[in-house]
Structures are given as structure tokens and as C-alpha cells.
mmCIF file of N, CA and C and ligand atoms in Angstrom:
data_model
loop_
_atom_site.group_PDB
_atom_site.id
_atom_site.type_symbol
_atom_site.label_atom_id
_atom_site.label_comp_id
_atom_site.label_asym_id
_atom_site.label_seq_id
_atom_site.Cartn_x
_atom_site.Cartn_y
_atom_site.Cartn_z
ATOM 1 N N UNK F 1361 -20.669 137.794 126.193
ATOM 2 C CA UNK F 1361 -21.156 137.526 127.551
ATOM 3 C C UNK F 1361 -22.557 136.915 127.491
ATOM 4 N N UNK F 1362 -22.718 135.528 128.639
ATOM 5 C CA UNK F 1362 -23.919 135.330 128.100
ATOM 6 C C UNK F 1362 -25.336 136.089 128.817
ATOM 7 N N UNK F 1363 -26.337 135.773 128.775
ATOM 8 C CA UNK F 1363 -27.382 136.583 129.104
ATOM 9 C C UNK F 1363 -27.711 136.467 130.374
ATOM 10 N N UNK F 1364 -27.475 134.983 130.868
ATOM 11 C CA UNK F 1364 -27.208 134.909 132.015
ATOM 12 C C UNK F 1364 -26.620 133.626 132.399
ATOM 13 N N UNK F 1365 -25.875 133.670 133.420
ATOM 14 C CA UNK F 1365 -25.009 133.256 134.576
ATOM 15 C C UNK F 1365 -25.932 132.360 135.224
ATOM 16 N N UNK F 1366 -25.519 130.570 135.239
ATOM 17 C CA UNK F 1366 -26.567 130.163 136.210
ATOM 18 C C UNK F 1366 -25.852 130.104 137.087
ATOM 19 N N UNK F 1367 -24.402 130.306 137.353
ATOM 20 C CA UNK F 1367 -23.904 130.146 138.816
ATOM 21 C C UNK F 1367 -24.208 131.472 139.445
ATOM 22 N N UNK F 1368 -24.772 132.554 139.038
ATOM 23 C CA UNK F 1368 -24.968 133.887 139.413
ATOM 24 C C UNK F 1368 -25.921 134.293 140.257
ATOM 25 N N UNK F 1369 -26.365 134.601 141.552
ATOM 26 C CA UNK F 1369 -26.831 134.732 142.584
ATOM 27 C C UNK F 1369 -28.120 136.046 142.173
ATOM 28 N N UNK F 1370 -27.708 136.916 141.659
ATOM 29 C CA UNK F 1370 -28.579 137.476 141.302
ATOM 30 C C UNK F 1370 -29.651 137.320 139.532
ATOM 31 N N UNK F 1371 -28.675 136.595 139.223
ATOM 32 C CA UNK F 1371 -29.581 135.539 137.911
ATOM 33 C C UNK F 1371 -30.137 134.762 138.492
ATOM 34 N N UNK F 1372 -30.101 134.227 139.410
ATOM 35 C CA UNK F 1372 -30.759 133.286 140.033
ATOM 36 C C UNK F 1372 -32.474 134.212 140.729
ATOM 37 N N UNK F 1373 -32.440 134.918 141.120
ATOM 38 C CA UNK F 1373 -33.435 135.713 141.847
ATOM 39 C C UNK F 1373 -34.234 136.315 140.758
ATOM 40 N N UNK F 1374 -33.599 137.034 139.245
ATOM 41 C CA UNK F 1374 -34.161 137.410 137.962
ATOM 42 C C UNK F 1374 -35.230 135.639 137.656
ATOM 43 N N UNK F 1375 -34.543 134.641 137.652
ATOM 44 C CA UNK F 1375 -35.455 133.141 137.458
ATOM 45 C C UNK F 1375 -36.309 133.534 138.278
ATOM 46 N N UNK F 1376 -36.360 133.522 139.329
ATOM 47 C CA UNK F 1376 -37.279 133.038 140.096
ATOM 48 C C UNK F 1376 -36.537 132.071 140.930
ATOM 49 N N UNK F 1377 -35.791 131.468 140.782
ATOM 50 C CA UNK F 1377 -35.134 130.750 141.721
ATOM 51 C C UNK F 1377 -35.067 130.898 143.350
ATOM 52 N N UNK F 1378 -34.531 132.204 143.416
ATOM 53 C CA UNK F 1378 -33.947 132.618 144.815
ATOM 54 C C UNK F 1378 -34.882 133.903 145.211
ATOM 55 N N UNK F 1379 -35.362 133.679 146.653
ATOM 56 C CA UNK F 1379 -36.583 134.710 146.642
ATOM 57 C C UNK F 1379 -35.876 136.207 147.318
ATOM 58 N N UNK F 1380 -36.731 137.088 146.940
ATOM 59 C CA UNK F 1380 -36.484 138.582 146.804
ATOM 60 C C UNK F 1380 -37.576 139.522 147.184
ATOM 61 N N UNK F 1381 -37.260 140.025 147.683
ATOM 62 C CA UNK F 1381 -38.339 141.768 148.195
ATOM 63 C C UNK F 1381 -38.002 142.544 146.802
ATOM 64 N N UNK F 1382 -38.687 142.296 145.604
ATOM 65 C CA UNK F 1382 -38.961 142.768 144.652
ATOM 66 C C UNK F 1382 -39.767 144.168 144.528
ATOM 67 N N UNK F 1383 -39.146 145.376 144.123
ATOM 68 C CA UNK F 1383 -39.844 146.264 144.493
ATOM 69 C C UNK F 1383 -40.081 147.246 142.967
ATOM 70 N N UNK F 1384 -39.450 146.125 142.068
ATOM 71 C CA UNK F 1384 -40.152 147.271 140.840
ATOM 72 C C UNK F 1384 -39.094 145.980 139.771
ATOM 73 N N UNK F 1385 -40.108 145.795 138.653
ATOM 74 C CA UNK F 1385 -39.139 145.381 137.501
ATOM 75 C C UNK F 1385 -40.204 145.135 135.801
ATOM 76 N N UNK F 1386 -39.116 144.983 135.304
ATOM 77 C CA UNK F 1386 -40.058 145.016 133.668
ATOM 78 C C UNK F 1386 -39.021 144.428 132.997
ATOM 79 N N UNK F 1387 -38.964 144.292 131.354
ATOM 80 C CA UNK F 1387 -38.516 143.634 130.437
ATOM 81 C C UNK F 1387 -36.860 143.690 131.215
ATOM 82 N N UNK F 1388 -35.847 144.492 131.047
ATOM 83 C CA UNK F 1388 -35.037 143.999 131.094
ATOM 84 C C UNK F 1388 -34.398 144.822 132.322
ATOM 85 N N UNK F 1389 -34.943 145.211 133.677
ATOM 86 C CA UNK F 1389 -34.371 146.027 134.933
ATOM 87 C C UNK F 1389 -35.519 145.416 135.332
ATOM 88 N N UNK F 1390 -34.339 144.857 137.011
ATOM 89 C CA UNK F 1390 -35.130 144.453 137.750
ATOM 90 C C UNK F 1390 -34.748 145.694 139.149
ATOM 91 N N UNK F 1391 -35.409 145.515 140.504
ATOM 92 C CA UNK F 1391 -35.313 146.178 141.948
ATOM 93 C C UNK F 1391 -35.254 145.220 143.086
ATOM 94 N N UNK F 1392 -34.165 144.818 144.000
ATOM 95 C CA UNK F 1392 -35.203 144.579 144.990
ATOM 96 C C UNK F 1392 -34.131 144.721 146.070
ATOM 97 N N UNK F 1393 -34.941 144.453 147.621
ATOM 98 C CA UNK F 1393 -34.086 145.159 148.913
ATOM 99 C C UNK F 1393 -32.715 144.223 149.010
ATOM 100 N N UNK F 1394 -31.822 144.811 149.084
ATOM 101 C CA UNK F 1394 -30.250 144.295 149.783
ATOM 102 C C UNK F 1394 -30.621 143.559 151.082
ATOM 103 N N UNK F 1395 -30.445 142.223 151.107
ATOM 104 C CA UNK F 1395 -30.419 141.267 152.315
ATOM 105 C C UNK F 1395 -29.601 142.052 153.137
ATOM 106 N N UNK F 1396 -28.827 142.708 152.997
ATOM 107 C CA UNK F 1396 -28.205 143.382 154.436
ATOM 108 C C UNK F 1396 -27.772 144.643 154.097
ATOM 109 N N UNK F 1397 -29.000 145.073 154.634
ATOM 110 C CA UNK F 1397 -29.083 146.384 153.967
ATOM 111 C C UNK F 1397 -28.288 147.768 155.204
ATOM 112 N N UNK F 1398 -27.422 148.641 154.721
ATOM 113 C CA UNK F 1398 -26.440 149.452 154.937
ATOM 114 C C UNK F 1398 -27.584 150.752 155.380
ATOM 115 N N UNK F 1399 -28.621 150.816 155.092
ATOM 116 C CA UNK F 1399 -29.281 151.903 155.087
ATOM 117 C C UNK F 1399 -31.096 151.835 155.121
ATOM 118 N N UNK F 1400 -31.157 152.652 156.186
ATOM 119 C CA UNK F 1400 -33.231 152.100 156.239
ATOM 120 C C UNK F 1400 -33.685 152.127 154.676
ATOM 121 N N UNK F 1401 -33.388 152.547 153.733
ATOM 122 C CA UNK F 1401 -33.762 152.402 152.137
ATOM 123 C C UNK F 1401 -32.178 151.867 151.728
ATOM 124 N N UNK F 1402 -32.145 150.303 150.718
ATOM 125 C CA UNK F 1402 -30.881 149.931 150.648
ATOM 126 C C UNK F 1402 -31.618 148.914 149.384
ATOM 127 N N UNK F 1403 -31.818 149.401 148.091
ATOM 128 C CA UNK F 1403 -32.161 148.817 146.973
ATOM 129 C C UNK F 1403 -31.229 148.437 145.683
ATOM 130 N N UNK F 1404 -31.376 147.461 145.067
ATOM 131 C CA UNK F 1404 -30.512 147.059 144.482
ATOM 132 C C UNK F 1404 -31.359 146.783 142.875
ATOM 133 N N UNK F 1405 -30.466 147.925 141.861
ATOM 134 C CA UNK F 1405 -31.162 148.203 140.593
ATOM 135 C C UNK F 1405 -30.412 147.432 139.601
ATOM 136 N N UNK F 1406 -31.105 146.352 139.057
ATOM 137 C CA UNK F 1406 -29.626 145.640 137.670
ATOM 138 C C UNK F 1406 -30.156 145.616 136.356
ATOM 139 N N UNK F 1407 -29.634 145.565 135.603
ATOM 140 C CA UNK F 1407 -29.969 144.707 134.349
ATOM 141 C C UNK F 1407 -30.727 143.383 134.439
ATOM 142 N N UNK F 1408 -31.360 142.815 133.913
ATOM 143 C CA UNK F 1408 -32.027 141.435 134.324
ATOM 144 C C UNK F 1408 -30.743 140.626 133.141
ATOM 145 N N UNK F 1409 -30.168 141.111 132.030
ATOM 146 C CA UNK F 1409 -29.091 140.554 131.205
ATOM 147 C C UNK F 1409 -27.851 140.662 132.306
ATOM 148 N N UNK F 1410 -27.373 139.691 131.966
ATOM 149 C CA UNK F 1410 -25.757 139.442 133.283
ATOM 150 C C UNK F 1410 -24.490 140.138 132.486
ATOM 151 N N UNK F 1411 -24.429 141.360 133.219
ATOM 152 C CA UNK F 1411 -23.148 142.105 132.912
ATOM 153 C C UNK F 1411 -22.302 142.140 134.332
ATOM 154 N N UNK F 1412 -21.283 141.367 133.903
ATOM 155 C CA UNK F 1412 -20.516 141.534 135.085
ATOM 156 C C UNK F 1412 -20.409 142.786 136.189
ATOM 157 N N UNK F 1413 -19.844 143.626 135.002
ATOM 158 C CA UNK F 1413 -18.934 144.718 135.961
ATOM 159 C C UNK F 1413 -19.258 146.114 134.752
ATOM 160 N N UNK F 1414 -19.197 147.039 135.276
ATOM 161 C CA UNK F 1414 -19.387 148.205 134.673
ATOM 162 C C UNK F 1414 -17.459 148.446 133.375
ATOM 163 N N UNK F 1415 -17.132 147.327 134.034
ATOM 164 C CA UNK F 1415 -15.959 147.527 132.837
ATOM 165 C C UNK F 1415 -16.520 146.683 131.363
ATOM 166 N N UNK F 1416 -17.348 145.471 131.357
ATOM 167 C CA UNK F 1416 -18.107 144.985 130.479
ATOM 168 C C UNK F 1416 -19.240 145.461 129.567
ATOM 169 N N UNK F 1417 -20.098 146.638 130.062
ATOM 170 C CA UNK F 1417 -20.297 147.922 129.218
ATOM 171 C C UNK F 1417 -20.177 147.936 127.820
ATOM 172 N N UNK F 1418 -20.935 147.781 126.865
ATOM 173 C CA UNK F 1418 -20.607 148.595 125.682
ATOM 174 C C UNK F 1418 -21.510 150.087 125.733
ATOM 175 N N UNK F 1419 -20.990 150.421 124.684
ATOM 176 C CA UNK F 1419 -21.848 151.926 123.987
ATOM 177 C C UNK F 1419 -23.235 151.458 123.850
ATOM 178 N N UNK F 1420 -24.066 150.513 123.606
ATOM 179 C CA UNK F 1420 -25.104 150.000 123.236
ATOM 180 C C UNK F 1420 -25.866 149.957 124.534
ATOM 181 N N UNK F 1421 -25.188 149.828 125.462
ATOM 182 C CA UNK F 1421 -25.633 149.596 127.216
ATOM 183 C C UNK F 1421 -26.071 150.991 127.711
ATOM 184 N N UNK F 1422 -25.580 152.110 127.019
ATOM 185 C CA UNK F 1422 -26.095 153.382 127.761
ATOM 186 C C UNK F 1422 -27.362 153.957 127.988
ATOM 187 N N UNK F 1423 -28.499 153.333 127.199
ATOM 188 C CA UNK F 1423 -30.005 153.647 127.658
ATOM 189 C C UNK F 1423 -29.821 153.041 128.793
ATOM 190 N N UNK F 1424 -29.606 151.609 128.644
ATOM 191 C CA UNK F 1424 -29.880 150.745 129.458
ATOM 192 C C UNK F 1424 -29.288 151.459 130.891
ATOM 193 N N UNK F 1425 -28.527 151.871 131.330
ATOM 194 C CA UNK F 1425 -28.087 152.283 132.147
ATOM 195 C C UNK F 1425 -28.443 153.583 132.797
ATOM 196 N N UNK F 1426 -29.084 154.298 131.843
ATOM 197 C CA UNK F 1426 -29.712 155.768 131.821
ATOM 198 C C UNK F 1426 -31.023 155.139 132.714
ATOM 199 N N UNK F 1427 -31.761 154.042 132.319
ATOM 200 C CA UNK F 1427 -32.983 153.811 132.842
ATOM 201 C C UNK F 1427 -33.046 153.291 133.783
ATOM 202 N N UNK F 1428 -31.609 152.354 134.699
ATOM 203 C CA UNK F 1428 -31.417 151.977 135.672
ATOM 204 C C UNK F 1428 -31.782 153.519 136.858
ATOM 205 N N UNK F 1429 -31.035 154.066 136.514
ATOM 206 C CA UNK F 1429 -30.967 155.715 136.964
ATOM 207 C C UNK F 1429 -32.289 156.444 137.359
ATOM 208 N N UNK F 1430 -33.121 156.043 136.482
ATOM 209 C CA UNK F 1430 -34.013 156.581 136.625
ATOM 210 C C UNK F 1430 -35.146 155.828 137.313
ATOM 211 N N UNK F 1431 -35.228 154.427 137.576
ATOM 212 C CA UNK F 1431 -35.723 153.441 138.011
ATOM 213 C C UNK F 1431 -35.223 153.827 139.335
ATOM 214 N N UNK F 1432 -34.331 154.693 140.040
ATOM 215 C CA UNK F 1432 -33.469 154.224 141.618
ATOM 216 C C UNK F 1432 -34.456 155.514 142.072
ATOM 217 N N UNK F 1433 -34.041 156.542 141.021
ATOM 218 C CA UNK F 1433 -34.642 158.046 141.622
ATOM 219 C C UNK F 1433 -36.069 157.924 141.797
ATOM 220 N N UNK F 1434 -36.947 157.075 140.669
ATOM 221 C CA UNK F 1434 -38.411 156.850 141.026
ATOM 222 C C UNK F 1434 -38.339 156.283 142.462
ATOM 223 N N UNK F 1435 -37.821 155.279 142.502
ATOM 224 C CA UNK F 1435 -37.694 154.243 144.154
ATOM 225 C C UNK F 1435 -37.300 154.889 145.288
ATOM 226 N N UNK F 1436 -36.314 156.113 144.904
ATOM 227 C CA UNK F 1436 -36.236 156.775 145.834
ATOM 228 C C UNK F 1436 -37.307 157.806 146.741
ATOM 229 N N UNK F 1437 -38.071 158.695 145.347
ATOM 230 C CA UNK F 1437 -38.830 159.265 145.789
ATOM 231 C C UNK F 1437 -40.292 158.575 146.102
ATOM 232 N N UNK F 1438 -40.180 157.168 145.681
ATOM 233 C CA UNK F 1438 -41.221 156.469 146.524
ATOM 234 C C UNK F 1438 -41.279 156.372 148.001
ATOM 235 N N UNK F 1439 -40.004 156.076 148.561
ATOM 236 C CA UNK F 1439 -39.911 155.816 149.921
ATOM 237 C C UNK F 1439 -39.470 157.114 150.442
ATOM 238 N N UNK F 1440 -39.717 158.433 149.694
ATOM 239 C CA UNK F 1440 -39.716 159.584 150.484
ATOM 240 C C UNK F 1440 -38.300 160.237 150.741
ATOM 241 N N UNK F 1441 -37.254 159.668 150.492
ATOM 242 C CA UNK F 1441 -36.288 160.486 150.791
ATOM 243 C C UNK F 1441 -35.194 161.163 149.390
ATOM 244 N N UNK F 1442 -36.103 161.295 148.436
ATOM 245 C CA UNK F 1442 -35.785 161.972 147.051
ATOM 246 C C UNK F 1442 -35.591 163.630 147.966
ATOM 247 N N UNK F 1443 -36.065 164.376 148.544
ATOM 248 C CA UNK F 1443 -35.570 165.539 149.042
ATOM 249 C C UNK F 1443 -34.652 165.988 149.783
ATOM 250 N N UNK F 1444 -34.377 164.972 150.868
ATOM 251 C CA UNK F 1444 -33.531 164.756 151.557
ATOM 252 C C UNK F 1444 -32.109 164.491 150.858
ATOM 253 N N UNK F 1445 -32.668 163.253 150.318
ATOM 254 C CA UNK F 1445 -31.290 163.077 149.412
ATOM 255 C C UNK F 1445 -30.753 161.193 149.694
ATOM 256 N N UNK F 1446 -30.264 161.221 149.004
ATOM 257 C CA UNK F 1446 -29.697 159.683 148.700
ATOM 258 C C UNK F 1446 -28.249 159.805 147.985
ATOM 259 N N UNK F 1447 -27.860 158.240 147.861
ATOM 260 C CA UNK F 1447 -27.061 158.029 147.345
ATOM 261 C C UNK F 1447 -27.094 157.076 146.269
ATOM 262 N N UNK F 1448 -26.588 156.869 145.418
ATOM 263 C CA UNK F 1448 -26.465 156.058 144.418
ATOM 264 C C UNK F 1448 -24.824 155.164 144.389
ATOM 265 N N UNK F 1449 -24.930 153.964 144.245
ATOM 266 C CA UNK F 1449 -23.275 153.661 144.119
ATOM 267 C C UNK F 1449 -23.340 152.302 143.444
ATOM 268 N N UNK F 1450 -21.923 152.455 142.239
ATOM 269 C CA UNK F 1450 -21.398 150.978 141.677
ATOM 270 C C UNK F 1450 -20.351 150.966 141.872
ATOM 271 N N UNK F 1451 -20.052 149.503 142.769
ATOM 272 C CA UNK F 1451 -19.226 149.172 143.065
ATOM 273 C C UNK F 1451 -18.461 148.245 142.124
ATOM 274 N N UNK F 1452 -17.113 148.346 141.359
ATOM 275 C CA UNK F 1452 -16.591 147.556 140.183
ATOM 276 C C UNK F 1452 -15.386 147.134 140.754
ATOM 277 N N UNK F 1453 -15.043 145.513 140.820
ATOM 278 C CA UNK F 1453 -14.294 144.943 140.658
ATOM 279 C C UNK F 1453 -13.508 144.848 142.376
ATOM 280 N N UNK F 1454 -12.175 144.235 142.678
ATOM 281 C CA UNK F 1454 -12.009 144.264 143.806
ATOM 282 C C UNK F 1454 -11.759 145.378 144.926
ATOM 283 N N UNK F 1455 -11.291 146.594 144.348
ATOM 284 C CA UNK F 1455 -10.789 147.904 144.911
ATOM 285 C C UNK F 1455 -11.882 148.447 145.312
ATOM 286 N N UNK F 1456 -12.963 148.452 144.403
ATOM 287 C CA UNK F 1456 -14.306 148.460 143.955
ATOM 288 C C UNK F 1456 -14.912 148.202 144.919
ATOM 289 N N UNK F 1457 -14.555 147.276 145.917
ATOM 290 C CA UNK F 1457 -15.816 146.062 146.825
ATOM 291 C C UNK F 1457 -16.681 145.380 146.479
ATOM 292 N N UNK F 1458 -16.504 145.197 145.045
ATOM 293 C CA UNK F 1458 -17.832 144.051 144.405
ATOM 294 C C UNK F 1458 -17.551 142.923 144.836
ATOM 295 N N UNK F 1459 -18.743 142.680 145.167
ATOM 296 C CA UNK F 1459 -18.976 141.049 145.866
ATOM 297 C C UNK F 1459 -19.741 140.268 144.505
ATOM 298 N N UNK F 1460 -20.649 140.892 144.436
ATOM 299 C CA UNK F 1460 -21.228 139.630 143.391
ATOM 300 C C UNK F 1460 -20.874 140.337 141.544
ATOM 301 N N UNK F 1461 -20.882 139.558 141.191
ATOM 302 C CA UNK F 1461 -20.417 140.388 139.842
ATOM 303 C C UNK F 1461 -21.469 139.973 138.718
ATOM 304 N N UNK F 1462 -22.113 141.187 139.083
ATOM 305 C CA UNK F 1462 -23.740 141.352 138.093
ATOM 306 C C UNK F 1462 -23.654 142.802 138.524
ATOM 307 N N UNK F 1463 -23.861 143.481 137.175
ATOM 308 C CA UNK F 1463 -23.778 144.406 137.970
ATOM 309 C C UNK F 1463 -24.852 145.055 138.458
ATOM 310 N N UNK F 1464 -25.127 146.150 139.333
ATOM 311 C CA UNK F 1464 -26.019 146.343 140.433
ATOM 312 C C UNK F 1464 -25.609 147.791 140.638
ATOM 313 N N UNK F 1465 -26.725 148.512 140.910
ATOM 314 C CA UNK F 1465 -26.433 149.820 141.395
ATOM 315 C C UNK F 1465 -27.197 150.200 143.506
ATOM 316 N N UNK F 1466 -26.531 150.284 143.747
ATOM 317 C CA UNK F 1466 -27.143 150.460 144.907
ATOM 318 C C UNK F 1466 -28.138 151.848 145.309
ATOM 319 N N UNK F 1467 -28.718 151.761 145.539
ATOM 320 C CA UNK F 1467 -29.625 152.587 146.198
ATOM 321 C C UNK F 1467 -29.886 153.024 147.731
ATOM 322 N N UNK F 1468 -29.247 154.302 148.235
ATOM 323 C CA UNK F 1468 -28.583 154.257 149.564
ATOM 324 C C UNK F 1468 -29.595 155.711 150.550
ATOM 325 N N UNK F 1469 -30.388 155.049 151.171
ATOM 326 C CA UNK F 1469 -31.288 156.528 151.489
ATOM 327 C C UNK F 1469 -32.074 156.281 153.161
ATOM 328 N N UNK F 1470 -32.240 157.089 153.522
ATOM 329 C CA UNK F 1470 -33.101 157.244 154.710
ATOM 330 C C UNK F 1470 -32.257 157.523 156.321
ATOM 331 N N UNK F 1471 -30.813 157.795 155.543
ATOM 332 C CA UNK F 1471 -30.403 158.062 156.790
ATOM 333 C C UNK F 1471 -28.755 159.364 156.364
ATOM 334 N N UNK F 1472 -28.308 160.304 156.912
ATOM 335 C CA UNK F 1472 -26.876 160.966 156.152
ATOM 336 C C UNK F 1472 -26.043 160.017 155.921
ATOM 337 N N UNK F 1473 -25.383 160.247 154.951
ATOM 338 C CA UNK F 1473 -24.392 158.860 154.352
ATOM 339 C C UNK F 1473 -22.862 160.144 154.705
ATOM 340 N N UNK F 1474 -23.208 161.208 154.889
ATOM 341 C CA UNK F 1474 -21.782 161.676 154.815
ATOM 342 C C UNK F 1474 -21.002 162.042 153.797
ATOM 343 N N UNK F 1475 -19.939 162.441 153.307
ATOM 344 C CA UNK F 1475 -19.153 162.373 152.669
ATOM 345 C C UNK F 1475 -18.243 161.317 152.418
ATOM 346 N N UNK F 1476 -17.584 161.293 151.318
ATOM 347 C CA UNK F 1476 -16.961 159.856 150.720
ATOM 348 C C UNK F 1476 -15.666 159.862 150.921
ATOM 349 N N UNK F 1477 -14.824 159.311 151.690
ATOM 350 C CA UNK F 1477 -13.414 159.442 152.285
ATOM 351 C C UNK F 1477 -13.390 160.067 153.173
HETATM 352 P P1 LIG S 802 -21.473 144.648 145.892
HETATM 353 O O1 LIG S 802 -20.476 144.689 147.017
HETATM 354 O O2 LIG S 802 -21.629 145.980 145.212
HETATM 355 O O3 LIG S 802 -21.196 143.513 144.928
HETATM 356 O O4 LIG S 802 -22.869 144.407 146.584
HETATM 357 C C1 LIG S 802 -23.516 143.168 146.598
HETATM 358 C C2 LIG S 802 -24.748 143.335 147.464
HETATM 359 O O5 LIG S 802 -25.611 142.265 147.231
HETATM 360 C C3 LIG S 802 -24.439 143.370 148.980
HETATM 361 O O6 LIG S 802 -24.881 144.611 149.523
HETATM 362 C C4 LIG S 802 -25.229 142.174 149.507
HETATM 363 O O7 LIG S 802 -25.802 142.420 150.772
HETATM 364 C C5 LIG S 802 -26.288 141.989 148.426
HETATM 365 N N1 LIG S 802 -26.836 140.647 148.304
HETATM 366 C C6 LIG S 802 -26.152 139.481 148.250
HETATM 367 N N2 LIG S 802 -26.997 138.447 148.120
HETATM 368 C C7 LIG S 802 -28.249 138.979 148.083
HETATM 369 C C8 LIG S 802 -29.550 138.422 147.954
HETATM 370 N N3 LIG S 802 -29.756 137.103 147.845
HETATM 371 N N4 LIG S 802 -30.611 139.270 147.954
HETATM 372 C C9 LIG S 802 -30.430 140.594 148.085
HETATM 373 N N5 LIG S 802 -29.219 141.182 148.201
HETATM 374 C C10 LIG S 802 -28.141 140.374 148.207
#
């Protein structure tokens, strides 16, 4: 897989290309707000390397993914609703609801999300 996708919408925003409410990033995780955002806190945590889908994954990816995690919960308890509570969600493939295929963890907070089903 390559590192990145130039037809890729969110490779495009990692360039610099496409502009973004950037709210935290470093060597290889980037942050920034969901253009249509589902929730008064609605952040979007990736890899800055273009992995499709959480089925593309190797064993080698699991820091990497550990630190995504921990990058959402910092962001969370930045904007205050780490007590309250949040949600976290990846969406994979069509059943899934992935729209763009990079993958992305959402960051879902500032309002009850409810239960799931
Ligand atoms: P998913 O359905 O998990 O693939 O989610 C893709 C998310 O990306 C959606 O919530 C979109 O609103 C969001 N999105 C699409 N384009 C942009 C963009 N240019 N900047 C920020 N968020 C975007």
C-alpha cells in the first residue's frame, strides 16, 4: 500500500492541499474537525500513512493505532467531555458506512450518543 493516495481526500489535507481545523498532529497522526460534524465535539484521528480500512492493518500497525487512541482521549479531555463520556468509532468498509477510505477514527462527544442499535 502506498504511503499515500493522491486521489485521497484526506491525503490531500495531510499535504496541505485541502484546508482543515487541525487540532493536534506530529510525525505520523494527524486531528482535525469533521466538516459535518454529528456531534458539538466530532474529530477525526488518522494515520498521516494511507491505510485504507482497518482490514489493511498489519501486526506492525498496533502502536500505531494504540496512539491514535490515545491522541482522541487527550482531545477529548481537552474539550472537556472526557467525564461525561464520548465515543470513539471506525467505520470499515460498506456495511461499515465508510465513506472515505483512509482510515479515520472518529471522535464523538459533547452531547448523549445513546446506545448502539
Ligand atoms: P466515514 O463514514 O467513517 O468514512 O467518515 C468520513 C467522514 O469524513 C465524514 O464524517 C465526513 O463528514 C468527513 N469528511 C469528509 N471530507 C472531509 C473534509 N474535507 N474535512 C473534514 N472532514 C471530512
Amino acid at each position: 500500500m502506498p504511503d499515500h493516495d493522491p486521489d485521497c481526500i484526506f491525503c490531500g489535507i495531510i499535504a496541505g492541499r485541502i484546508p482543515s481545523d487541525t487540532l493536534y498532529e506530529d510525525d505520523e497522526i494527524i486531528a482535525f474537525r469533521d466538516i459535518s460534524p454529528a456531534a458539538p465535539l466530532h474529530v477525526l484521528v488518522l494515520p498521516k500513512a494511507h491505510i485504507a480500512t482497518v482490514n489493511d492493518l498489519g501486526a506492525e500497525e498496533a502502536g500505531l493505532i494504540g496512539r491514535m487512541v490515545l491522541v482522541a482521549r487527550d482531545l477529548a479531555a481537552g474539550a472537556g467531555v472526557a467525564r461525561d463520556g464520548y465515543r470513539l468509532v471506525v467505520n470499515v468498509n460498506r456495511d461499515g458506512g465508510q465513506i472515505v477510505f483512509h482510515l479515520h477514527l472518529h471522535v464523538l462527544g459533547g452531547r448523549s450518543m445513546g446506545a448502539i442499535g
